[in-house]
Every structure is written in C-alpha cells, then in structure tokens.
Amino acid sequence: MTPSSDPFIRLQGLLHRPVSTRPDWLKAWRNEAQYLLILARRASDDDDEELLQELEDQADEMAAMVEAKLAAEGL
C-alpha cells in the first residue's frame, strides 16, 4: 500500500494540518482521530487483520468527512 492511499497516514496528516482558525468541532475530532490511530496500532501489533481493516475503513470515512468540513469552512 502506498502512503498516499493509506487512510491512517491521510488521517495523521489531517491531525497535523495547520488551520488559521480552529472551529469548535476540531478539538473533539482530533481526539477521536488519535484514539482511532491508537486502536489501529494495537490491532497491528496483535496481527488482528479484521479489526485493522475495519479501522482502516473508519479512518478513510473520517478523513473524507473532515476534508469536506474544512473545505466547506474555507480552512
């Protein structure tokens, strides 16, 4: 899997993306995203491929939602 197609790397990039103003929802979203990445690391360490795939799908959906929100708010 290439880095650009990896939902976890995409999500991590969004976590560290600078924004000019912080919308109210961003802090809560960052906490959720960090938790998802922690769960993914644990699943990877445990070789739990089924859980890892589920978390990958969630990361992809979460990243798409946040990208859309940021774009809608002009950030």
PDB file of N, CA and C in Angstrom:
ATOM      1  N   MET A   1       0.852  -1.171   0.000  1.00  0.00           N
ATOM      2  CA  MET A   1       0.000   0.000   0.000  1.00  0.00           C
ATOM      3  C   MET A   1       0.903   1.241   0.000  1.00  0.00           C
ATOM      4  N   THR A   2       0.651   2.158  -0.865  1.00  0.00           N
ATOM      5  CA  THR A   2       1.455   3.371  -0.930  1.00  0.00           C
ATOM      6  C   THR A   2       0.980   4.350   0.131  1.00  0.00           C
ATOM      7  N   PRO A   3       1.871   5.194   0.616  1.00  0.00           N
ATOM      8  CA  PRO A   3       1.488   6.141   1.673  1.00  0.00           C
ATOM      9  C   PRO A   3       0.316   7.038   1.299  1.00  0.00           C
ATOM     10  N   SER A   4       0.226   7.461   0.058  1.00  0.00           N
ATOM     11  CA  SER A   4      -0.844   8.374  -0.324  1.00  0.00           C
ATOM     12  C   SER A   4      -2.212   7.695  -0.284  1.00  0.00           C
ATOM     13  N   SER A   5      -2.228   6.368  -0.369  1.00  0.00           N
ATOM     14  CA  SER A   5      -3.507   5.662  -0.337  1.00  0.00           C
ATOM     15  C   SER A   5      -3.807   5.073   1.045  1.00  0.00           C
ATOM     16  N   ASP A   6      -2.909   5.263   1.997  1.00  0.00           N
ATOM     17  CA  ASP A   6      -3.087   4.715   3.336  1.00  0.00           C
ATOM     18  C   ASP A   6      -3.970   5.662   4.153  1.00  0.00           C
ATOM     19  N   PRO A   7      -5.167   5.205   4.535  1.00  0.00           N
ATOM     20  CA  PRO A   7      -6.074   6.070   5.303  1.00  0.00           C
ATOM     21  C   PRO A   7      -5.503   6.526   6.637  1.00  0.00           C
ATOM     22  N   PHE A   8      -4.647   5.727   7.250  1.00  0.00           N
ATOM     23  CA  PHE A   8      -4.065   6.116   8.529  1.00  0.00           C
ATOM     24  C   PHE A   8      -3.088   7.284   8.351  1.00  0.00           C
ATOM     25  N   ILE A   9      -2.305   7.244   7.299  1.00  0.00           N
ATOM     26  CA  ILE A   9      -1.377   8.343   7.026  1.00  0.00           C
ATOM     27  C   ILE A   9      -2.164   9.595   6.635  1.00  0.00           C
ATOM     28  N   ARG A  10      -3.223   9.409   5.866  1.00  0.00           N
ATOM     29  CA  ARG A  10      -4.096  10.533   5.488  1.00  0.00           C
ATOM     30  C   ARG A  10      -4.685  11.183   6.738  1.00  0.00           C
ATOM     31  N   LEU A  11      -5.167  10.365   7.648  1.00  0.00           N
ATOM     32  CA  LEU A  11      -5.758  10.867   8.892  1.00  0.00           C
ATOM     33  C   LEU A  11      -4.707  11.589   9.736  1.00  0.00           C
ATOM     34  N   GLN A  12      -3.531  11.010   9.821  1.00  0.00           N
ATOM     35  CA  GLN A  12      -2.466  11.627  10.595  1.00  0.00           C
ATOM     36  C   GLN A  12      -2.066  12.975   9.978  1.00  0.00           C
ATOM     37  N   GLY A  13      -2.053  13.053   8.666  1.00  0.00           N
ATOM     38  CA  GLY A  13      -1.755  14.319   8.007  1.00  0.00           C
ATOM     39  C   GLY A  13      -2.781  15.391   8.347  1.00  0.00           C
ATOM     40  N   LEU A  14      -4.043  14.991   8.422  1.00  0.00           N
ATOM     41  CA  LEU A  14      -5.096  15.938   8.785  1.00  0.00           C
ATOM     42  C   LEU A  14      -4.972  16.386  10.244  1.00  0.00           C
ATOM     43  N   LEU A  15      -4.505  15.488  11.095  1.00  0.00           N
ATOM     44  CA  LEU A  15      -4.308  15.839  12.506  1.00  0.00           C
ATOM     45  C   LEU A  15      -3.291  16.971  12.655  1.00  0.00           C
ATOM     46  N   HIS A  16      -2.292  16.961  11.805  1.00  0.00           N
ATOM     47  CA  HIS A  16      -1.208  17.931  11.927  1.00  0.00           C
ATOM     48  C   HIS A  16      -1.329  19.078  10.930  1.00  0.00           C
ATOM     49  N   ARG A  17      -2.449  19.150  10.262  1.00  0.00           N
ATOM     50  CA  ARG A  17      -2.664  20.218   9.284  1.00  0.00           C
ATOM     51  C   ARG A  17      -2.903  21.538  10.014  1.00  0.00           C
ATOM     52  N   PRO A  18      -2.125  22.558   9.683  1.00  0.00           N
ATOM     53  CA  PRO A  18      -2.348  23.857  10.336  1.00  0.00           C
ATOM     54  C   PRO A  18      -3.622  24.519   9.808  1.00  0.00           C
ATOM     55  N   VAL A  19      -4.344  25.162  10.682  1.00  0.00           N
ATOM     56  CA  VAL A  19      -5.549  25.895  10.298  1.00  0.00           C
ATOM     57  C   VAL A  19      -5.444  27.311  10.859  1.00  0.00           C
ATOM     58  N   SER A  20      -6.017  28.257  10.127  1.00  0.00           N
ATOM     59  CA  SER A  20      -5.917  29.653  10.554  1.00  0.00           C
ATOM     60  C   SER A  20      -6.792  29.937  11.779  1.00  0.00           C
ATOM     61  N   THR A  21      -7.954  29.335  11.814  1.00  0.00           N
ATOM     62  CA  THR A  21      -8.830  29.429  12.991  1.00  0.00           C
ATOM     63  C   THR A  21      -9.295  28.027  13.325  1.00  0.00           C
ATOM     64  N   ARG A  22      -9.487  27.751  14.607  1.00  0.00           N
ATOM     65  CA  ARG A  22      -9.895  26.402  14.999  1.00  0.00           C
ATOM     66  C   ARG A  22     -11.395  26.366  15.225  1.00  0.00           C
ATOM     67  N   PRO A  23     -12.113  25.644  14.343  1.00  0.00           N
ATOM     68  CA  PRO A  23     -13.557  25.500  14.559  1.00  0.00           C
ATOM     69  C   PRO A  23     -13.838  24.724  15.846  1.00  0.00           C
ATOM     70  N   ASP A  24     -15.015  24.897  16.399  1.00  0.00           N
ATOM     71  CA  ASP A  24     -15.394  24.249  17.660  1.00  0.00           C
ATOM     72  C   ASP A  24     -15.275  22.726  17.612  1.00  0.00           C
ATOM     73  N   TRP A  25     -15.577  22.129  16.481  1.00  0.00           N
ATOM     74  CA  TRP A  25     -15.606  20.677  16.357  1.00  0.00           C
ATOM     75  C   TRP A  25     -14.213  20.052  16.207  1.00  0.00           C
ATOM     76  N   LEU A  26     -13.194  20.849  15.891  1.00  0.00           N
ATOM     77  CA  LEU A  26     -11.889  20.302  15.532  1.00  0.00           C
ATOM     78  C   LEU A  26     -11.190  19.591  16.690  1.00  0.00           C
ATOM     79  N   LYS A  27     -11.240  20.154  17.888  1.00  0.00           N
ATOM     80  CA  LYS A  27     -10.564  19.526  19.034  1.00  0.00           C
ATOM     81  C   LYS A  27     -11.144  18.144  19.326  1.00  0.00           C
ATOM     82  N   ALA A  28     -12.462  18.036  19.338  1.00  0.00           N
ATOM     83  CA  ALA A  28     -13.101  16.739  19.592  1.00  0.00           C
ATOM     84  C   ALA A  28     -12.755  15.745  18.486  1.00  0.00           C
ATOM     85  N   TRP A  29     -12.740  16.226  17.250  1.00  0.00           N
ATOM     86  CA  TRP A  29     -12.402  15.344  16.137  1.00  0.00           C
ATOM     87  C   TRP A  29     -10.968  14.842  16.265  1.00  0.00           C
ATOM     88  N   ARG A  30     -10.057  15.728  16.636  1.00  0.00           N
ATOM     89  CA  ARG A  30      -8.653  15.315  16.785  1.00  0.00           C
ATOM     90  C   ARG A  30      -8.513  14.237  17.854  1.00  0.00           C
ATOM     91  N   ASN A  31      -9.254  14.357  18.948  1.00  0.00           N
ATOM     92  CA  ASN A  31      -9.216  13.327  19.991  1.00  0.00           C
ATOM     93  C   ASN A  31      -9.712  11.988  19.452  1.00  0.00           C
ATOM     94  N   GLU A  32     -10.795  12.003  18.700  1.00  0.00           N
ATOM     95  CA  GLU A  32     -11.331  10.774  18.110  1.00  0.00           C
ATOM     96  C   GLU A  32     -10.343  10.160  17.122  1.00  0.00           C
ATOM     97  N   ALA A  33      -9.730  11.001  16.309  1.00  0.00           N
ATOM     98  CA  ALA A  33      -8.781  10.507  15.310  1.00  0.00           C
ATOM     99  C   ALA A  33      -7.560   9.894  15.993  1.00  0.00           C
ATOM    100  N   GLN A  34      -7.061  10.526  17.037  1.00  0.00           N
ATOM    101  CA  GLN A  34      -5.913   9.983  17.755  1.00  0.00           C
ATOM    102  C   GLN A  34      -6.256   8.641  18.398  1.00  0.00           C
ATOM    103  N   TYR A  35      -7.455   8.531  18.931  1.00  0.00           N
ATOM    104  CA  TYR A  35      -7.892   7.271  19.531  1.00  0.00           C
ATOM    105  C   TYR A  35      -7.971   6.168  18.472  1.00  0.00           C
ATOM    106  N   LEU A  36      -8.504   6.505  17.311  1.00  0.00           N
ATOM    107  CA  LEU A  36      -8.589   5.526  16.230  1.00  0.00           C
ATOM    108  C   LEU A  36      -7.197   5.064  15.815  1.00  0.00           C
ATOM    109  N   LEU A  37      -6.249   5.983  15.741  1.00  0.00           N
ATOM    110  CA  LEU A  37      -4.877   5.613  15.374  1.00  0.00           C
ATOM    111  C   LEU A  37      -4.231   4.728  16.439  1.00  0.00           C
ATOM    112  N   ILE A  38      -4.535   4.974  17.703  1.00  0.00           N
ATOM    113  CA  ILE A  38      -4.021   4.117  18.781  1.00  0.00           C
ATOM    114  C   ILE A  38      -4.593   2.707  18.647  1.00  0.00           C
ATOM    115  N   LEU A  39      -5.897   2.630  18.392  1.00  0.00           N
ATOM    116  CA  LEU A  39      -6.525   1.316  18.205  1.00  0.00           C
ATOM    117  C   LEU A  39      -5.917   0.586  17.012  1.00  0.00           C
ATOM    118  N   ALA A  40      -5.626   1.315  15.958  1.00  0.00           N
ATOM    119  CA  ALA A  40      -5.029   0.705  14.770  1.00  0.00           C
ATOM    120  C   ALA A  40      -3.637   0.168  15.081  1.00  0.00           C
ATOM    121  N   ARG A  41      -2.862   0.916  15.853  1.00  0.00           N
ATOM    122  CA  ARG A  41      -1.527   0.445  16.233  1.00  0.00           C
ATOM    123  C   ARG A  41      -1.629  -0.841  17.053  1.00  0.00           C
ATOM    124  N   ARG A  42      -2.567  -0.873  17.986  1.00  0.00           N
ATOM    125  CA  ARG A  42      -2.750  -2.088  18.803  1.00  0.00           C
ATOM    126  C   ARG A  42      -3.185  -3.265  17.948  1.00  0.00           C
ATOM    127  N   ALA A  43      -4.098  -3.029  17.026  1.00  0.00           N
ATOM    128  CA  ALA A  43      -4.561  -4.099  16.143  1.00  0.00           C
ATOM    129  C   ALA A  43      -3.417  -4.604  15.272  1.00  0.00           C
ATOM    130  N   SER A  44      -2.578  -3.697  14.818  1.00  0.00           N
ATOM    131  CA  SER A  44      -1.420  -4.085  14.016  1.00  0.00           C
ATOM    132  C   SER A  44      -0.442  -4.904  14.847  1.00  0.00           C
ATOM    133  N   ASP A  45      -0.185  -4.462  16.059  1.00  0.00           N
ATOM    134  CA  ASP A  45       0.717  -5.193  16.950  1.00  0.00           C
ATOM    135  C   ASP A  45       0.185  -6.587  17.268  1.00  0.00           C
ATOM    136  N   ASP A  46      -1.141  -6.713  17.362  1.00  0.00           N
ATOM    137  CA  ASP A  46      -1.775  -8.001  17.668  1.00  0.00           C
ATOM    138  C   ASP A  46      -2.049  -8.840  16.415  1.00  0.00           C
ATOM    139  N   ASP A  47      -1.678  -8.330  15.241  1.00  0.00           N
ATOM    140  CA  ASP A  47      -1.941  -9.004  13.959  1.00  0.00           C
ATOM    141  C   ASP A  47      -3.421  -9.310  13.767  1.00  0.00           C
ATOM    142  N   ASP A  48      -4.282  -8.400  14.214  1.00  0.00           N
ATOM    143  CA  ASP A  48      -5.732  -8.550  14.064  1.00  0.00           C
ATOM    144  C   ASP A  48      -6.156  -7.884  12.750  1.00  0.00           C
ATOM    145  N   GLU A  49      -6.052  -8.642  11.675  1.00  0.00           N
ATOM    146  CA  GLU A  49      -6.310  -8.099  10.338  1.00  0.00           C
ATOM    147  C   GLU A  49      -7.752  -7.640  10.153  1.00  0.00           C
ATOM    148  N   GLU A  50      -8.688  -8.353  10.754  1.00  0.00           N
ATOM    149  CA  GLU A  50     -10.099  -7.990  10.617  1.00  0.00           C
ATOM    150  C   GLU A  50     -10.382  -6.631  11.263  1.00  0.00           C
ATOM    151  N   LEU A  51      -9.900  -6.445  12.486  1.00  0.00           N
ATOM    152  CA  LEU A  51     -10.085  -5.171  13.175  1.00  0.00           C
ATOM    153  C   LEU A  51      -9.330  -4.063  12.456  1.00  0.00           C
ATOM    154  N   LEU A  52      -8.133  -4.365  11.979  1.00  0.00           N
ATOM    155  CA  LEU A  52      -7.339  -3.368  11.282  1.00  0.00           C
ATOM    156  C   LEU A  52      -8.053  -2.885  10.017  1.00  0.00           C
ATOM    157  N   GLN A  53      -8.685  -3.796   9.290  1.00  0.00           N
ATOM    158  CA  GLN A  53      -9.430  -3.410   8.094  1.00  0.00           C
ATOM    159  C   GLN A  53     -10.633  -2.536   8.457  1.00  0.00           C
ATOM    160  N   GLU A  54     -11.321  -2.894   9.522  1.00  0.00           N
ATOM    161  CA  GLU A  54     -12.466  -2.099   9.977  1.00  0.00           C
ATOM    162  C   GLU A  54     -12.025  -0.683  10.368  1.00  0.00           C
ATOM    163  N   LEU A  55     -10.919  -0.594  11.088  1.00  0.00           N
ATOM    164  CA  LEU A  55     -10.396   0.711  11.499  1.00  0.00           C
ATOM    165  C   LEU A  55      -9.899   1.516  10.297  1.00  0.00           C
ATOM    166  N   GLU A  56      -9.345   0.830   9.320  1.00  0.00           N
ATOM    167  CA  GLU A  56      -8.897   1.497   8.096  1.00  0.00           C
ATOM    168  C   GLU A  56     -10.081   2.121   7.366  1.00  0.00           C
ATOM    169  N   ASP A  57     -11.179   1.390   7.305  1.00  0.00           N
ATOM    170  CA  ASP A  57     -12.394   1.916   6.674  1.00  0.00           C
ATOM    171  C   ASP A  57     -12.916   3.130   7.433  1.00  0.00           C
ATOM    172  N   GLN A  58     -12.894   3.049   8.760  1.00  0.00           N
ATOM    173  CA  GLN A  58     -13.344   4.177   9.580  1.00  0.00           C
ATOM    174  C   GLN A  58     -12.436   5.389   9.399  1.00  0.00           C
ATOM    175  N   ALA A  59     -11.134   5.156   9.306  1.00  0.00           N
ATOM    176  CA  ALA A  59     -10.180   6.246   9.104  1.00  0.00           C
ATOM    177  C   ALA A  59     -10.424   6.923   7.764  1.00  0.00           C
ATOM    178  N   ASP A  60     -10.711   6.137   6.747  1.00  0.00           N
ATOM    179  CA  ASP A  60     -10.981   6.683   5.422  1.00  0.00           C
ATOM    180  C   ASP A  60     -12.235   7.559   5.438  1.00  0.00           C
ATOM    181  N   GLU A  61     -13.288   7.067   6.076  1.00  0.00           N
ATOM    182  CA  GLU A  61     -14.536   7.833   6.177  1.00  0.00           C
ATOM    183  C   GLU A  61     -14.334   9.106   7.005  1.00  0.00           C
ATOM    184  N   MET A  62     -13.602   8.979   8.106  1.00  0.00           N
ATOM    185  CA  MET A  62     -13.361  10.125   8.975  1.00  0.00           C
ATOM    186  C   MET A  62     -12.550  11.194   8.244  1.00  0.00           C
ATOM    187  N   ALA A  63     -11.534  10.779   7.507  1.00  0.00           N
ATOM    188  CA  ALA A  63     -10.701  11.728   6.771  1.00  0.00           C
ATOM    189  C   ALA A  63     -11.521  12.445   5.701  1.00  0.00           C
ATOM    190  N   ALA A  64     -12.361  11.709   4.991  1.00  0.00           N
ATOM    191  CA  ALA A  64     -13.194  12.324   3.956  1.00  0.00           C
ATOM    192  C   ALA A  64     -14.151  13.345   4.553  1.00  0.00           C
ATOM    193  N   MET A  65     -14.735  13.012   5.699  1.00  0.00           N
ATOM    194  CA  MET A  65     -15.667  13.919   6.355  1.00  0.00           C
ATOM    195  C   MET A  65     -14.961  15.203   6.787  1.00  0.00           C
ATOM    196  N   VAL A  66     -13.779  15.072   7.381  1.00  0.00           N
ATOM    197  CA  VAL A  66     -13.053  16.241   7.873  1.00  0.00           C
ATOM    198  C   VAL A  66     -12.555  17.099   6.710  1.00  0.00           C
ATOM    199  N   GLU A  67     -12.088  16.464   5.652  1.00  0.00           N
ATOM    200  CA  GLU A  67     -11.662  17.229   4.474  1.00  0.00           C
ATOM    201  C   GLU A  67     -12.826  18.037   3.916  1.00  0.00           C
ATOM    202  N   ALA A  68     -13.997  17.435   3.877  1.00  0.00           N
ATOM    203  CA  ALA A  68     -15.177  18.140   3.378  1.00  0.00           C
ATOM    204  C   ALA A  68     -15.551  19.302   4.306  1.00  0.00           C
ATOM    205  N   LYS A  69     -15.516  19.078   5.617  1.00  0.00           N
ATOM    206  CA  LYS A  69     -15.840  20.148   6.577  1.00  0.00           C
ATOM    207  C   LYS A  69     -14.852  21.301   6.480  1.00  0.00           C
ATOM    208  N   LEU A  70     -13.570  20.971   6.397  1.00  0.00           N
ATOM    209  CA  LEU A  70     -12.554  22.008   6.290  1.00  0.00           C
ATOM    210  C   LEU A  70     -12.722  22.805   5.003  1.00  0.00           C
ATOM    211  N   ALA A  71     -13.018  22.118   3.911  1.00  0.00           N
ATOM    212  CA  ALA A  71     -13.222  22.798   2.636  1.00  0.00           C
ATOM    213  C   ALA A  71     -14.464  23.705   2.689  1.00  0.00           C
ATOM    214  N   ALA A  72     -15.524  23.210   3.321  1.00  0.00           N
ATOM    215  CA  ALA A  72     -16.770  23.982   3.427  1.00  0.00           C
ATOM    216  C   ALA A  72     -16.563  25.250   4.260  1.00  0.00           C
ATOM    217  N   GLU A  73     -15.670  25.162   5.246  1.00  0.00           N
ATOM    218  CA  GLU A  73     -15.406  26.305   6.103  1.00  0.00           C
ATOM    219  C   GLU A  73     -14.258  27.164   5.606  1.00  0.00           C
ATOM    220  N   GLY A  74     -13.720  26.786   4.455  1.00  0.00           N
ATOM    221  CA  GLY A  74     -12.634  27.572   3.861  1.00  0.00           C
ATOM    222  C   GLY A  74     -11.318  27.467   4.591  1.00  0.00           C
ATOM    223  N   LEU A  75     -11.111  26.350   5.273  1.00  0.00           N
ATOM    224  CA  LEU A  75      -9.871  26.155   6.025  1.00  0.00           C
ATOM    225  C   LEU A  75      -9.039  25.192   5.263  1.00  0.00           C
TER     226      LEU A  75
END
